[in-house]
C-alpha cells in the first residue's frame, strides 16, 4: 500500500474515532488532515470530506442507535433544513479563496473550542 493510501486510511480512522466519540469527524478532522498531510486544496478537501461524511454519519448513527442514543425525529428535523444550508454554503464556498476559507475555518474551530472549554 502506498504512503498516500496509508495516510488516507489514517485520516479515515481518526475521523471515525472522533465521529463515534464526539459526533464530529468530517470537517474538524478530515479537512485539516487532507490539507496538511496530503496537500489537498481547501475546496477539494471540503468536497472530499462531505463525500466521506455521508458514510460515516450513516454507520455512526446505526451504531449509536444500538445504544439508544439516537432521536430520529430530531435528527430529521435538523437534517432537512441542513440540506438548504449545504446548498447555500457550497455556493458561497465557490466564491471564497481557499486561504480565506482556511482562516475562517481555523477561527471557527478556535471559537468552538473556547466555548466548549469555558
GROMACS .gro file of C-alpha atoms in nm:
model
  118
    1UNK     CA    1   0.000   0.000   0.000
    2UNK     CA    2   0.140   0.340  -0.094
    3UNK     CA    3   0.219   0.612   0.159
    4UNK     CA    4  -0.069   0.821   0.028
    5UNK     CA    5  -0.318   0.539   0.082
    6UNK     CA    6  -0.182   0.476   0.431
    7UNK     CA    7  -0.231   0.844   0.515
    8UNK     CA    8  -0.587   0.833   0.380
    9UNK     CA    9  -0.652   0.525   0.594
   10UNK     CA   10  -0.511   0.705   0.899
   11UNK     CA   11  -0.728   1.010   0.832
   12UNK     CA   12  -1.034   0.785   0.795
   13UNK     CA   13  -0.959   0.601   1.117
   14UNK     CA   14  -0.909   0.922   1.313
   15UNK     CA   15  -1.227   1.072   1.165
   16UNK     CA   16  -1.424   0.758   1.251
   17UNK     CA   17  -1.296   0.759   1.609
   18UNK     CA   18  -1.380   1.128   1.654
   19UNK     CA   19  -1.721   1.073   1.497
   20UNK     CA   20  -1.802   0.793   1.738
   21UNK     CA   21  -1.667   0.978   2.041
   22UNK     CA   22  -1.790   1.331   1.977
   23UNK     CA   23  -2.033   1.327   1.682
   24UNK     CA   24  -1.779   1.505   1.463
   25UNK     CA   25  -1.513   1.384   1.227
   26UNK     CA   26  -1.575   1.533   0.886
   27UNK     CA   27  -1.491   1.897   0.886
   28UNK     CA   28  -1.296   1.908   1.208
   29UNK     CA   29  -1.069   1.615   1.130
   30UNK     CA   30  -1.076   1.521   0.763
   31UNK     CA   31  -1.043   1.868   0.610
   32UNK     CA   32  -0.734   1.981   0.805
   33UNK     CA   33  -0.560   1.645   0.762
   34UNK     CA   34  -0.628   1.630   0.388
   35UNK     CA   35  -0.478   1.976   0.355
   36UNK     CA   36  -0.179   1.922   0.586
   37UNK     CA   37  -0.091   1.557   0.515
   38UNK     CA   38  -0.190   1.519   0.151
   39UNK     CA   39  -0.169   1.871   0.011
   40UNK     CA   40  -0.532   1.898  -0.096
   41UNK     CA   41  -0.662   2.243  -0.181
   42UNK     CA   42  -0.927   2.376   0.057
   43UNK     CA   43  -1.218   2.333  -0.184
   44UNK     CA   44  -1.114   1.978  -0.276
   45UNK     CA   45  -1.064   1.882   0.091
   46UNK     CA   46  -1.411   2.011   0.180
   47UNK     CA   47  -1.581   1.824  -0.105
   48UNK     CA   48  -1.393   1.503  -0.027
   49UNK     CA   49  -1.483   1.536   0.341
   50UNK     CA   50  -1.852   1.577   0.258
   51UNK     CA   51  -1.843   1.259   0.049
   52UNK     CA   52  -1.693   1.070   0.342
   53UNK     CA   53  -1.927   1.222   0.599
   54UNK     CA   54  -2.231   1.057   0.443
   55UNK     CA   55  -2.092   0.710   0.501
   56UNK     CA   56  -1.952   0.799   0.844
   57UNK     CA   57  -2.284   0.952   0.954
   58UNK     CA   58  -2.493   0.654   0.843
   59UNK     CA   59  -2.271   0.398   1.015
   60UNK     CA   60  -2.224   0.614   1.326
   61UNK     CA   61  -2.599   0.667   1.356
   62UNK     CA   62  -2.664   0.295   1.330
   63UNK     CA   63  -2.408   0.209   1.597
   64UNK     CA   64  -2.524   0.490   1.828
   65UNK     CA   65  -2.881   0.372   1.766
   66UNK     CA   66  -2.788   0.029   1.902
   67UNK     CA   67  -2.703   0.205   2.229
   68UNK     CA   68  -3.031   0.401   2.225
   69UNK     CA   69  -2.860   0.734   2.167
   70UNK     CA   70  -3.045   0.844   1.851
   71UNK     CA   71  -3.356   1.061   1.845
   72UNK     CA   72  -3.459   1.002   1.484
   73UNK     CA   73  -3.730   1.270   1.473
   74UNK     CA   74  -3.497   1.542   1.596
   75UNK     CA   75  -3.229   1.418   1.359
   76UNK     CA   76  -3.469   1.455   1.068
   77UNK     CA   77  -3.582   1.798   1.192
   78UNK     CA   78  -3.218   1.910   1.197
   79UNK     CA   79  -3.124   1.734   0.874
   80UNK     CA   80  -3.393   1.866   0.643
   81UNK     CA   81  -3.312   2.237   0.679
   82UNK     CA   82  -2.941   2.150   0.687
   83UNK     CA   83  -2.974   2.043   0.322
   84UNK     CA   84  -3.067   2.402   0.236
   85UNK     CA   85  -2.768   2.521   0.435
   86UNK     CA   86  -2.541   2.287   0.238
   87UNK     CA   87  -2.667   2.431  -0.090
   88UNK     CA   88  -2.614   2.791   0.025
   89UNK     CA   89  -2.279   2.714   0.192
   90UNK     CA   90  -2.145   2.534  -0.114
   91UNK     CA   91  -2.246   2.820  -0.342
   92UNK     CA   92  -2.069   3.067  -0.111
   93UNK     CA   93  -1.762   2.847  -0.079
   94UNK     CA   94  -1.709   2.852  -0.454
   95UNK     CA   95  -1.672   3.231  -0.439
   96UNK     CA   96  -1.425   3.246  -0.149
   97UNK     CA   97  -1.048   3.199  -0.198
   98UNK     CA   98  -0.901   2.888  -0.036
   99UNK     CA   99  -0.679   3.076   0.208
  100UNK     CA  100  -0.978   3.276   0.333
  101UNK     CA  101  -1.172   2.952   0.381
  102UNK     CA  102  -0.885   2.811   0.585
  103UNK     CA  103  -0.869   3.121   0.803
  104UNK     CA  104  -1.245   3.123   0.865
  105UNK     CA  105  -1.240   2.751   0.942
  106UNK     CA  106  -0.949   2.786   1.185
  107UNK     CA  107  -1.124   3.074   1.362
  108UNK     CA  108  -1.443   2.868   1.389
  109UNK     CA  109  -1.252   2.578   1.546
  110UNK     CA  110  -1.080   2.807   1.798
  111UNK     CA  111  -1.407   2.977   1.897
  112UNK     CA  112  -1.583   2.640   1.924
  113UNK     CA  113  -1.307   2.501   2.144
  114UNK     CA  114  -1.315   2.807   2.368
  115UNK     CA  115  -1.694   2.785   2.407
  116UNK     CA  116  -1.675   2.417   2.495
  117UNK     CA  117  -1.398   2.469   2.748
  118UNK     CA  118  -1.547   2.777   2.914
   0.00000   0.00000   0.00000
